[in-house]
């Protein structure tokens, strides 16, 4: 296991087996069958990130050693930025990383990529452009709302469209905030911080809708 400070902690298949109390071959089978996410070293050995191991054990209701949890990256929230304008996507991600260093940021540039990351990363907040290649933003919002596996993330909509019917439709989907382009990063930051400082209680409530005029 890598223990160098500042580096991501990874485990070998044997170390995974020891943590889970199973045979080494069982851990290897989990990886080969796609149950446990892993990668290969240049020498062909399996390695598992601590976050993926904890997620795997949590899903299967396995006891997680305290030392394992302490090795995870200390992140207070996960935020997914979904925006097909590459420059704006990077600006939002960079700004929020600077202002909220404890947050973990992910990026998607179309609807298909967004759906995959929502399923795998379970973000607490999604900043979503309503007009996306590959998927309509409204359809994606409905999918997020109707699929329990996606969790119950906050959804912030970013759009250049000025349409009262659209706003009414977003309200019906329990969208947390709506921001009109050009986007104010300061307003965005204020709303993000309102969600996570202090941390939201279980059964989170959306922030007030912000119809930008």
PDB file of C-alpha atoms in Angstrom:
ATOM      1  CA  UNK A   1       0.000   0.000   0.000  1.00  0.00           C
ATOM      2  CA  UNK A   2       1.256   3.476  -0.875  1.00  0.00           C
ATOM      3  CA  UNK A   3       1.585   5.543   2.299  1.00  0.00           C
ATOM      4  CA  UNK A   4       3.538   8.586   1.077  1.00  0.00           C
ATOM      5  CA  UNK A   5       1.969  11.799   2.306  1.00  0.00           C
ATOM      6  CA  UNK A   6       0.247  13.771  -0.404  1.00  0.00           C
ATOM      7  CA  UNK A   7      -0.093  10.729  -2.659  1.00  0.00           C
ATOM      8  CA  UNK A   8      -3.254   8.747  -3.360  1.00  0.00           C
ATOM      9  CA  UNK A   9      -3.400   5.549  -1.308  1.00  0.00           C
ATOM     10  CA  UNK A  10      -3.665   2.349  -3.358  1.00  0.00           C
ATOM     11  CA  UNK A  11      -3.937  -1.314  -2.347  1.00  0.00           C
ATOM     12  CA  UNK A  12      -2.767  -4.530  -3.983  1.00  0.00           C
ATOM     13  CA  UNK A  13      -5.191  -7.413  -4.486  1.00  0.00           C
ATOM     14  CA  UNK A  14      -3.596  -9.218  -1.544  1.00  0.00           C
ATOM     15  CA  UNK A  15      -4.015  -6.170   0.689  1.00  0.00           C
ATOM     16  CA  UNK A  16      -7.644  -5.886  -0.401  1.00  0.00           C
ATOM     17  CA  UNK A  17      -8.121  -9.549   0.516  1.00  0.00           C
ATOM     18  CA  UNK A  18      -6.584  -8.981   3.958  1.00  0.00           C
ATOM     19  CA  UNK A  19      -8.776  -5.922   4.614  1.00  0.00           C
ATOM     20  CA  UNK A  20     -11.938  -7.788   3.572  1.00  0.00           C
ATOM     21  CA  UNK A  21     -10.998 -11.057   5.279  1.00  0.00           C
ATOM     22  CA  UNK A  22     -11.138 -13.170   2.125  1.00  0.00           C
ATOM     23  CA  UNK A  23      -8.717 -15.237   0.056  1.00  0.00           C
ATOM     24  CA  UNK A  24      -6.435 -13.450  -2.390  1.00  0.00           C
ATOM     25  CA  UNK A  25      -8.132 -15.207  -5.338  1.00  0.00           C
ATOM     26  CA  UNK A  26     -11.520 -13.897  -4.200  1.00  0.00           C
ATOM     27  CA  UNK A  27     -10.261 -10.312  -4.365  1.00  0.00           C
ATOM     28  CA  UNK A  28      -8.795 -10.997  -7.819  1.00  0.00           C
ATOM     29  CA  UNK A  29     -12.127 -12.443  -8.971  1.00  0.00           C
ATOM     30  CA  UNK A  30     -13.957  -9.334  -7.726  1.00  0.00           C
ATOM     31  CA  UNK A  31     -11.650  -7.229  -9.882  1.00  0.00           C
ATOM     32  CA  UNK A  32     -11.775  -9.474 -12.958  1.00  0.00           C
ATOM     33  CA  UNK A  33     -15.573  -9.656 -12.834  1.00  0.00           C
ATOM     34  CA  UNK A  34     -15.876  -5.870 -12.614  1.00  0.00           C
ATOM     35  CA  UNK A  35     -17.294  -5.770  -9.095  1.00  0.00           C
ATOM     36  CA  UNK A  36     -14.306  -3.898  -7.681  1.00  0.00           C
ATOM     37  CA  UNK A  37     -12.790  -1.070  -9.707  1.00  0.00           C
ATOM     38  CA  UNK A  38      -9.023  -1.422 -10.219  1.00  0.00           C
ATOM     39  CA  UNK A  39      -6.170  -0.599 -12.588  1.00  0.00           C
ATOM     40  CA  UNK A  40      -3.033  -2.416 -13.731  1.00  0.00           C
ATOM     41  CA  UNK A  41       0.540  -1.442 -12.966  1.00  0.00           C
ATOM     42  CA  UNK A  42       3.133  -1.580 -15.782  1.00  0.00           C
ATOM     43  CA  UNK A  43       4.057  -4.993 -14.362  1.00  0.00           C
ATOM     44  CA  UNK A  44       0.494  -6.268 -14.741  1.00  0.00           C
ATOM     45  CA  UNK A  45      -0.431  -6.203 -11.031  1.00  0.00           C
ATOM     46  CA  UNK A  46      -3.847  -5.038  -9.842  1.00  0.00           C
ATOM     47  CA  UNK A  47      -4.104  -1.877  -7.765  1.00  0.00           C
ATOM     48  CA  UNK A  48      -7.208  -0.446  -6.084  1.00  0.00           C
ATOM     49  CA  UNK A  49      -7.739   3.145  -4.967  1.00  0.00           C
ATOM     50  CA  UNK A  50      -8.835   3.454  -1.333  1.00  0.00           C
ATOM     51  CA  UNK A  51     -11.966   5.415  -2.318  1.00  0.00           C
ATOM     52  CA  UNK A  52     -13.052   2.616  -4.663  1.00  0.00           C
ATOM     53  CA  UNK A  53     -12.395  -0.029  -2.012  1.00  0.00           C
ATOM     54  CA  UNK A  54     -14.452   1.834   0.592  1.00  0.00           C
ATOM     55  CA  UNK A  55     -17.293   2.320  -1.926  1.00  0.00           C
ATOM     56  CA  UNK A  56     -17.203  -1.407  -2.750  1.00  0.00           C
ATOM     57  CA  UNK A  57     -17.320  -2.418   0.925  1.00  0.00           C
ATOM     58  CA  UNK A  58     -20.040   0.106   1.742  1.00  0.00           C
ATOM     59  CA  UNK A  59     -22.265  -1.161  -1.081  1.00  0.00           C
ATOM     60  CA  UNK A  60     -21.945  -4.710   0.256  1.00  0.00           C
ATOM     61  CA  UNK A  61     -22.452  -3.651   3.878  1.00  0.00           C
ATOM     62  CA  UNK A  62     -19.008  -4.933   4.886  1.00  0.00           C
ATOM     63  CA  UNK A  63     -17.314  -3.672   8.038  1.00  0.00           C
ATOM     64  CA  UNK A  64     -14.847  -0.914   7.117  1.00  0.00           C
ATOM     65  CA  UNK A  65     -11.743  -0.600   9.326  1.00  0.00           C
ATOM     66  CA  UNK A  66     -11.212   2.869  10.788  1.00  0.00           C
ATOM     67  CA  UNK A  67      -7.669   2.990   9.377  1.00  0.00           C
ATOM     68  CA  UNK A  68      -9.070   2.500   5.873  1.00  0.00           C
ATOM     69  CA  UNK A  69     -11.440   5.433   6.217  1.00  0.00           C
ATOM     70  CA  UNK A  70      -8.616   7.637   7.525  1.00  0.00           C
ATOM     71  CA  UNK A  71      -6.699   6.988   4.311  1.00  0.00           C
ATOM     72  CA  UNK A  72      -9.478   8.461   2.158  1.00  0.00           C
ATOM     73  CA  UNK A  73      -9.145  11.954   0.760  1.00  0.00           C
ATOM     74  CA  UNK A  74     -10.869  14.417   3.054  1.00  0.00           C
ATOM     75  CA  UNK A  75     -13.491  15.941   0.750  1.00  0.00           C
ATOM     76  CA  UNK A  76     -16.681  17.540   2.054  1.00  0.00           C
ATOM     77  CA  UNK A  77     -18.678  17.414  -1.182  1.00  0.00           C
ATOM     78  CA  UNK A  78     -18.587  16.234  -4.789  1.00  0.00           C
ATOM     79  CA  UNK A  79     -19.532  18.656  -7.550  1.00  0.00           C
ATOM     80  CA  UNK A  80     -20.089  17.770 -11.202  1.00  0.00           C
ATOM     81  CA  UNK A  81     -19.840  20.541 -13.814  1.00  0.00           C
ATOM     82  CA  UNK A  82     -21.791  19.676 -16.983  1.00  0.00           C
ATOM     83  CA  UNK A  83     -21.131  22.274 -19.686  1.00  0.00           C
ATOM     84  CA  UNK A  84     -20.287  21.761 -23.363  1.00  0.00           C
ATOM     85  CA  UNK A  85     -18.501  25.121 -23.617  1.00  0.00           C
ATOM     86  CA  UNK A  86     -15.015  23.872 -22.753  1.00  0.00           C
ATOM     87  CA  UNK A  87     -13.706  27.254 -21.631  1.00  0.00           C
ATOM     88  CA  UNK A  88     -16.626  27.954 -19.294  1.00  0.00           C
ATOM     89  CA  UNK A  89     -16.490  24.419 -17.916  1.00  0.00           C
ATOM     90  CA  UNK A  90     -12.829  24.857 -16.985  1.00  0.00           C
ATOM     91  CA  UNK A  91     -13.443  28.338 -15.544  1.00  0.00           C
ATOM     92  CA  UNK A  92     -16.210  27.060 -13.243  1.00  0.00           C
ATOM     93  CA  UNK A  93     -14.161  24.055 -12.111  1.00  0.00           C
ATOM     94  CA  UNK A  94     -11.005  26.091 -11.470  1.00  0.00           C
ATOM     95  CA  UNK A  95     -12.878  28.829  -9.607  1.00  0.00           C
ATOM     96  CA  UNK A  96     -14.721  26.431  -7.306  1.00  0.00           C
ATOM     97  CA  UNK A  97     -11.559  24.399  -6.628  1.00  0.00           C
ATOM     98  CA  UNK A  98      -9.818  27.598  -5.569  1.00  0.00           C
ATOM     99  CA  UNK A  99     -12.682  28.885  -3.427  1.00  0.00           C
ATOM    100  CA  UNK A 100     -13.757  25.515  -1.963  1.00  0.00           C
ATOM    101  CA  UNK A 101     -10.545  23.430  -1.732  1.00  0.00           C
ATOM    102  CA  UNK A 102     -12.297  20.677   0.251  1.00  0.00           C
ATOM    103  CA  UNK A 103     -14.661  19.987  -2.664  1.00  0.00           C
ATOM    104  CA  UNK A 104     -14.004  17.300  -5.269  1.00  0.00           C
ATOM    105  CA  UNK A 105     -14.777  18.523  -8.798  1.00  0.00           C
ATOM    106  CA  UNK A 106     -15.636  16.451 -11.888  1.00  0.00           C
ATOM    107  CA  UNK A 107     -16.292  17.577 -15.462  1.00  0.00           C
ATOM    108  CA  UNK A 108     -18.599  16.396 -18.236  1.00  0.00           C
ATOM    109  CA  UNK A 109     -19.019  17.982 -21.656  1.00  0.00           C
ATOM    110  CA  UNK A 110     -22.146  16.205 -22.937  1.00  0.00           C
ATOM    111  CA  UNK A 111     -25.204  14.413 -21.622  1.00  0.00           C
ATOM    112  CA  UNK A 112     -23.896  10.879 -22.037  1.00  0.00           C
ATOM    113  CA  UNK A 113     -20.702  11.621 -20.103  1.00  0.00           C
ATOM    114  CA  UNK A 114     -22.760  13.376 -17.425  1.00  0.00           C
ATOM    115  CA  UNK A 115     -25.025  10.365 -16.963  1.00  0.00           C
ATOM    116  CA  UNK A 116     -22.033   8.066 -16.555  1.00  0.00           C
ATOM    117  CA  UNK A 117     -20.356  10.314 -13.954  1.00  0.00           C
ATOM    118  CA  UNK A 118     -23.578  10.850 -12.013  1.00  0.00           C
ATOM    119  CA  UNK A 119     -23.964   7.085 -11.733  1.00  0.00           C
ATOM    120  CA  UNK A 120     -20.325   6.366 -10.802  1.00  0.00           C
ATOM    121  CA  UNK A 121     -19.368   9.416  -8.691  1.00  0.00           C
ATOM    122  CA  UNK A 122     -22.700  10.186  -6.989  1.00  0.00           C
ATOM    123  CA  UNK A 123     -22.138  13.970  -6.897  1.00  0.00           C
ATOM    124  CA  UNK A 124     -23.792  16.058  -4.185  1.00  0.00           C
ATOM    125  CA  UNK A 125     -24.275  18.961  -6.595  1.00  0.00           C
ATOM    126  CA  UNK A 126     -24.636  19.120 -10.385  1.00  0.00           C
ATOM    127  CA  UNK A 127     -24.059  22.376 -12.268  1.00  0.00           C
ATOM    128  CA  UNK A 128     -25.858  21.704 -15.536  1.00  0.00           C
ATOM    129  CA  UNK A 129     -26.108  23.519 -18.857  1.00  0.00           C
ATOM    130  CA  UNK A 130     -29.662  22.964 -20.077  1.00  0.00           C
ATOM    131  CA  UNK A 131     -28.637  22.660 -23.762  1.00  0.00           C
ATOM    132  CA  UNK A 132     -26.238  19.749 -24.206  1.00  0.00           C
ATOM    133  CA  UNK A 133     -25.085  17.636 -27.162  1.00  0.00           C
ATOM    134  CA  UNK A 134     -26.257  14.063 -26.772  1.00  0.00           C
ATOM    135  CA  UNK A 135     -28.964  14.763 -24.206  1.00  0.00           C
ATOM    136  CA  UNK A 136     -31.504  17.453 -23.445  1.00  0.00           C
ATOM    137  CA  UNK A 137     -30.857  18.979 -20.030  1.00  0.00           C
ATOM    138  CA  UNK A 138     -34.525  18.738 -19.049  1.00  0.00           C
ATOM    139  CA  UNK A 139     -34.534  15.026 -19.890  1.00  0.00           C
ATOM    140  CA  UNK A 140     -31.385  14.540 -17.810  1.00  0.00           C
ATOM    141  CA  UNK A 141     -33.011  16.331 -14.848  1.00  0.00           C
ATOM    142  CA  UNK A 142     -36.016  14.011 -15.085  1.00  0.00           C
ATOM    143  CA  UNK A 143     -33.713  10.996 -15.212  1.00  0.00           C
ATOM    144  CA  UNK A 144     -31.803  12.159 -12.135  1.00  0.00           C
ATOM    145  CA  UNK A 145     -35.076  12.675 -10.268  1.00  0.00           C
ATOM    146  CA  UNK A 146     -36.557   9.301 -11.203  1.00  0.00           C
ATOM    147  CA  UNK A 147     -33.553   6.997 -10.686  1.00  0.00           C
ATOM    148  CA  UNK A 148     -32.832   6.292  -7.018  1.00  0.00           C
ATOM    149  CA  UNK A 149     -29.285   5.122  -7.789  1.00  0.00           C
ATOM    150  CA  UNK A 150     -28.378   8.707  -8.732  1.00  0.00           C
ATOM    151  CA  UNK A 151     -29.084   9.870  -5.195  1.00  0.00           C
ATOM    152  CA  UNK A 152     -30.647  13.264  -4.507  1.00  0.00           C
ATOM    153  CA  UNK A 153     -28.100  15.833  -5.688  1.00  0.00           C
ATOM    154  CA  UNK A 154     -28.697  19.554  -5.792  1.00  0.00           C
ATOM    155  CA  UNK A 155     -29.132  20.681  -9.405  1.00  0.00           C
ATOM    156  CA  UNK A 156     -28.042  24.165 -10.533  1.00  0.00           C
ATOM    157  CA  UNK A 157     -29.141  25.048 -14.062  1.00  0.00           C
ATOM    158  CA  UNK A 158     -27.069  27.372 -16.261  1.00  0.00           C
ATOM    159  CA  UNK A 159     -28.801  28.625 -19.399  1.00  0.00           C
ATOM    160  CA  UNK A 160     -28.900  31.431 -21.945  1.00  0.00           C
ATOM    161  CA  UNK A 161     -32.573  30.682 -22.669  1.00  0.00           C
ATOM    162  CA  UNK A 162     -35.126  33.204 -21.391  1.00  0.00           C
ATOM    163  CA  UNK A 163     -38.406  31.345 -21.373  1.00  0.00           C
ATOM    164  CA  UNK A 164     -41.067  31.462 -18.639  1.00  0.00           C
ATOM    165  CA  UNK A 165     -42.362  28.022 -19.619  1.00  0.00           C
ATOM    166  CA  UNK A 166     -38.838  26.629 -19.161  1.00  0.00           C
ATOM    167  CA  UNK A 167     -38.578  28.200 -15.710  1.00  0.00           C
ATOM    168  CA  UNK A 168     -41.946  26.734 -14.711  1.00  0.00           C
ATOM    169  CA  UNK A 169     -40.807  23.326 -15.955  1.00  0.00           C
ATOM    170  CA  UNK A 170     -37.600  23.552 -13.922  1.00  0.00           C
ATOM    171  CA  UNK A 171     -39.555  24.491 -10.795  1.00  0.00           C
ATOM    172  CA  UNK A 172     -41.719  21.389 -11.257  1.00  0.00           C
ATOM    173  CA  UNK A 173     -38.509  19.287 -11.274  1.00  0.00           C
ATOM    174  CA  UNK A 174     -37.392  20.744  -7.919  1.00  0.00           C
ATOM    175  CA  UNK A 175     -34.319  22.419  -9.402  1.00  0.00           C
ATOM    176  CA  UNK A 176     -32.320  24.224  -6.724  1.00  0.00           C
ATOM    177  CA  UNK A 177     -31.092  27.266  -8.671  1.00  0.00           C
ATOM    178  CA  UNK A 178     -31.228  28.751 -12.161  1.00  0.00           C
ATOM    179  CA  UNK A 179     -28.458  31.010 -13.455  1.00  0.00           C
ATOM    180  CA  UNK A 180     -28.661  32.972 -16.678  1.00  0.00           C
ATOM    181  CA  UNK A 181     -25.639  33.404 -18.908  1.00  0.00           C
ATOM    182  CA  UNK A 182     -23.353  35.287 -18.728  1.00  0.00           C
ATOM    183  CA  UNK A 183     -22.763  33.426 -15.477  1.00  0.00           C
ATOM    184  CA  UNK A 184     -21.815  35.266 -12.301  1.00  0.00           C
ATOM    185  CA  UNK A 185     -19.213  33.117 -10.542  1.00  0.00           C
ATOM    186  CA  UNK A 186     -19.759  35.043  -7.307  1.00  0.00           C
ATOM    187  CA  UNK A 187     -23.493  34.246  -7.312  1.00  0.00           C
ATOM    188  CA  UNK A 188     -22.705  30.633  -8.135  1.00  0.00           C
ATOM    189  CA  UNK A 189     -20.224  30.372  -5.263  1.00  0.00           C
ATOM    190  CA  UNK A 190     -22.705  31.891  -2.803  1.00  0.00           C
ATOM    191  CA  UNK A 191     -25.331  29.299  -3.728  1.00  0.00           C
ATOM    192  CA  UNK A 192     -22.862  26.397  -3.580  1.00  0.00           C
ATOM    193  CA  UNK A 193     -21.681  27.468  -0.131  1.00  0.00           C
ATOM    194  CA  UNK A 194     -25.309  27.774   1.008  1.00  0.00           C
ATOM    195  CA  UNK A 195     -25.664  24.062   0.255  1.00  0.00           C
ATOM    196  CA  UNK A 196     -22.579  22.828   2.094  1.00  0.00           C
ATOM    197  CA  UNK A 197     -21.726  25.298   4.875  1.00  0.00           C
ATOM    198  CA  UNK A 198     -22.888  24.084   7.315  1.00  0.00           C
ATOM    199  CA  UNK A 199     -23.223  20.586   5.825  1.00  0.00           C
ATOM    200  CA  UNK A 200     -26.833  19.911   4.766  1.00  0.00           C
ATOM    201  CA  UNK A 201     -28.875  17.645   7.049  1.00  0.00           C
ATOM    202  CA  UNK A 202     -30.164  14.315   5.837  1.00  0.00           C
ATOM    203  CA  UNK A 203     -33.194  14.919   3.647  1.00  0.00           C
ATOM    204  CA  UNK A 204     -31.586  17.936   2.022  1.00  0.00           C
ATOM    205  CA  UNK A 205     -33.687  20.876   0.904  1.00  0.00           C
ATOM    206  CA  UNK A 206     -33.046  22.888  -2.241  1.00  0.00           C
ATOM    207  CA  UNK A 207     -31.891  26.482  -2.137  1.00  0.00           C
ATOM    208  CA  UNK A 208     -34.385  29.101  -3.289  1.00  0.00           C
ATOM    209  CA  UNK A 209     -34.774  29.238  -7.057  1.00  0.00           C
ATOM    210  CA  UNK A 210     -32.885  32.192  -8.582  1.00  0.00           C
ATOM    211  CA  UNK A 211     -34.591  33.429 -11.749  1.00  0.00           C
ATOM    212  CA  UNK A 212     -32.011  35.841 -13.166  1.00  0.00           C
ATOM    213  CA  UNK A 213     -33.573  38.693 -15.119  1.00  0.00           C
TER     214      UNK A 213
END
